[in-house]
Amino acid sequence: MTQVKRGNARTAVMTRKQQRFSLFKIVSVVMGITLLVVLLMQNDPFPGVRKAAMRHRRRQTEVIASSSERDFRNPTETVEEIKTEKIDHNSEEAAAGDGAAARPDTGGDSSGNNGGRIYTLELANLNDGKKGKVVIQTRPEWSPLGVEHFHELMDIEFYKDAKFFRVVNDFVVQFGIPALPKNKKDTVIRDDPVVQTNARGTLTYATSGKDTRTTQLFINTRKGGNAFLDKQGFSPIGEVIEGMEYVDQIYAKYGEKPNQGKIQQQGNAYLDKEFPLLSYISTTYQGTPGDRS
């Protein structure tokens, strides 16, 4: 029988303990890494990336809000991000120079035939207190339901004294909440298919979603047009044929600060107190300024 010396036996025992300890360390490390991965997945290690992706998705579907039940969604995103996202797509189609909108051959003409009409909007309180006259041609071939509704509103002078409460430079000027809350119209019309791009100078209903057109409108002011609005379902109903230079002089320094909910509730009383420099429509009538002389 070979006798194992004490020293050698002790060495053998220590080696087995070290092996068990090493295995324990490996298991602990693996479990720790697994737990860390789970925690990171739950807590989102890249919140900035996630938020940026969410903002990008919102920009794809953002609309120009006109709901009486809520104000604009994040005004900063509405102004800056909508303006830039896909703004140059279809630029050749949308290019219209400094004057009226681009006019494809759609069967209508500038005289108001084909069911279209010519209206004049007299604007007041422009930059430096100036006044100006803007002539609009409606285009039923672009948006028959929208044009019919607009004609009905113009027949009752609905837009008289209406303020341009939302003005975003190189994007849009928006109006259409009545000066007096009692004059609010609850009629909602369906969307028309988009057959004309939102070129500079086109007049289009603001919406808060599908089939939500009421009374609010905007004029596209960007020189290259806002063609990205076409894919979002915004169908122009007409165009500025004279006086686009006055649209460009609408007071813009308030931006999107006026609260739509308060305008709906208080009308011009709220705007006159809080935003006295807003430009507005002093009067409207069918025909050109020359027709009245």
Coordinates of N, CA and C in Angstrom, one line a residue, residues 107-120 135-144 146-151 202-204 236-242 286-287:
G107 N -59.2 71.8 -66.8 CA -60.5 72.0 -67.3 C -61.2 73.3 -66.9
G108 N -60.7 73.9 -65.8 CA -61.3 75.2 -65.3 C -60.6 76.4 -66.0
D109 N -61.0 77.6 -65.6 CA -60.3 78.7 -66.1 C -60.4 79.8 -65.0
S110 N -59.6 80.9 -65.2 CA -59.6 81.9 -64.1 C -60.8 82.8 -64.1
S111 N -61.7 82.6 -65.0 CA -62.9 83.5 -65.0 C -64.0 83.0 -64.0
G112 N -63.8 81.8 -63.4 CA -64.8 81.4 -62.5 C -65.8 80.4 -63.1
N113 N -65.5 79.9 -64.4 CA -66.3 78.9 -65.0 C -66.1 77.6 -64.3
N114 N -66.9 76.5 -64.8 CA -66.8 75.2 -64.2 C -67.2 75.2 -62.8
G115 N -68.1 76.1 -62.4 CA -68.6 76.1 -61.0 C -67.7 76.9 -60.0
G116 N -66.5 77.3 -60.4 CA -65.7 78.0 -59.5 C -66.1 79.5 -59.4
R117 N -65.6 80.1 -58.4 CA -65.9 81.5 -58.1 C -64.7 82.3 -57.8
I118 N -64.8 83.6 -57.9 CA -63.7 84.5 -57.5 C -64.1 85.3 -56.3
Y119 N -63.3 85.3 -55.3 CA -63.6 86.1 -54.1 C -62.4 87.0 -53.8
T120 N -62.8 88.1 -53.1 CA -61.8 89.0 -52.6 C -61.8 89.0 -51.1
V135 N -57.1 88.1 -53.9 CA -58.2 87.5 -54.8 C -57.9 86.0 -54.9
I136 N -59.0 85.3 -54.6 CA -59.0 83.8 -54.6 C -59.9 83.3 -55.7
Q137 N -59.4 82.3 -56.4 CA -60.2 81.5 -57.4 C -60.5 80.1 -56.8
T138 N -61.7 79.8 -56.6 CA -62.0 78.4 -56.2 C -62.0 77.4 -57.4
R139 N -61.7 76.2 -57.1 CA -61.5 75.2 -58.1 C -62.3 73.9 -57.8
P140 N -63.5 73.8 -58.2 CA -64.3 72.6 -57.9 C -63.7 71.4 -58.5
E141 N -63.0 71.5 -59.6 CA -62.4 70.3 -60.2 C -61.3 69.7 -59.3
W142 N -60.8 70.5 -58.4 CA -59.8 70.0 -57.4 C -60.5 69.3 -56.2
S143 N -61.5 70.0 -55.7 CA -62.1 69.6 -54.4 C -63.6 70.0 -54.4
P144 N -64.5 69.2 -55.1 CA -65.9 69.6 -55.2 C -66.6 69.8 -53.9
G146 N -65.3 70.4 -50.9 CA -64.6 71.5 -50.2 C -65.0 72.8 -50.7
V147 N -65.1 72.9 -52.0 CA -65.5 74.2 -52.7 C -66.9 74.5 -52.4
E148 N -67.8 73.6 -52.5 CA -69.2 73.8 -52.2 C -69.4 74.4 -50.7
H149 N -68.7 73.8 -49.8 CA -68.8 74.2 -48.4 C -68.2 75.6 -48.2
F150 N -67.1 75.9 -48.9 CA -66.5 77.2 -48.8 C -67.4 78.3 -49.4
H151 N -68.1 78.0 -50.5 CA -69.0 78.9 -51.1 C -70.2 79.2 -50.1
T202 N -51.9 78.0 -52.8 CA -53.2 77.2 -52.7 C -53.9 77.4 -51.4
L203 N -55.2 77.3 -51.4 CA -56.0 77.4 -50.3 C -56.6 76.0 -49.9
T204 N -56.4 75.6 -48.7 CA -56.7 74.2 -48.3 C -57.3 74.2 -46.9
P236 N -56.3 70.9 -51.9 CA -56.6 72.3 -52.1 C -57.9 72.6 -52.7
I237 N -58.6 73.7 -52.3 CA -59.9 74.0 -52.9 C -59.8 75.2 -53.8
G238 N -58.7 75.9 -53.9 CA -58.6 77.1 -54.7 C -57.2 77.6 -54.6
E239 N -57.0 78.8 -55.2 CA -55.7 79.4 -55.2 C -55.8 80.9 -55.2
V240 N -54.7 81.5 -54.7 CA -54.6 83.0 -54.8 C -54.1 83.4 -56.2
I241 N -54.9 84.2 -56.9 CA -54.5 84.6 -58.2 C -54.1 86.1 -58.2
E242 N -54.3 86.8 -57.2 CA -53.8 88.2 -57.0 C -53.5 88.5 -55.6
Q286 N -67.8 88.5 -53.2 CA -67.5 87.8 -54.5 C -67.1 88.7 -55.6
G287 N -66.2 88.3 -56.4 CA -65.7 89.1 -57.5 C -64.3 89.7 -57.1

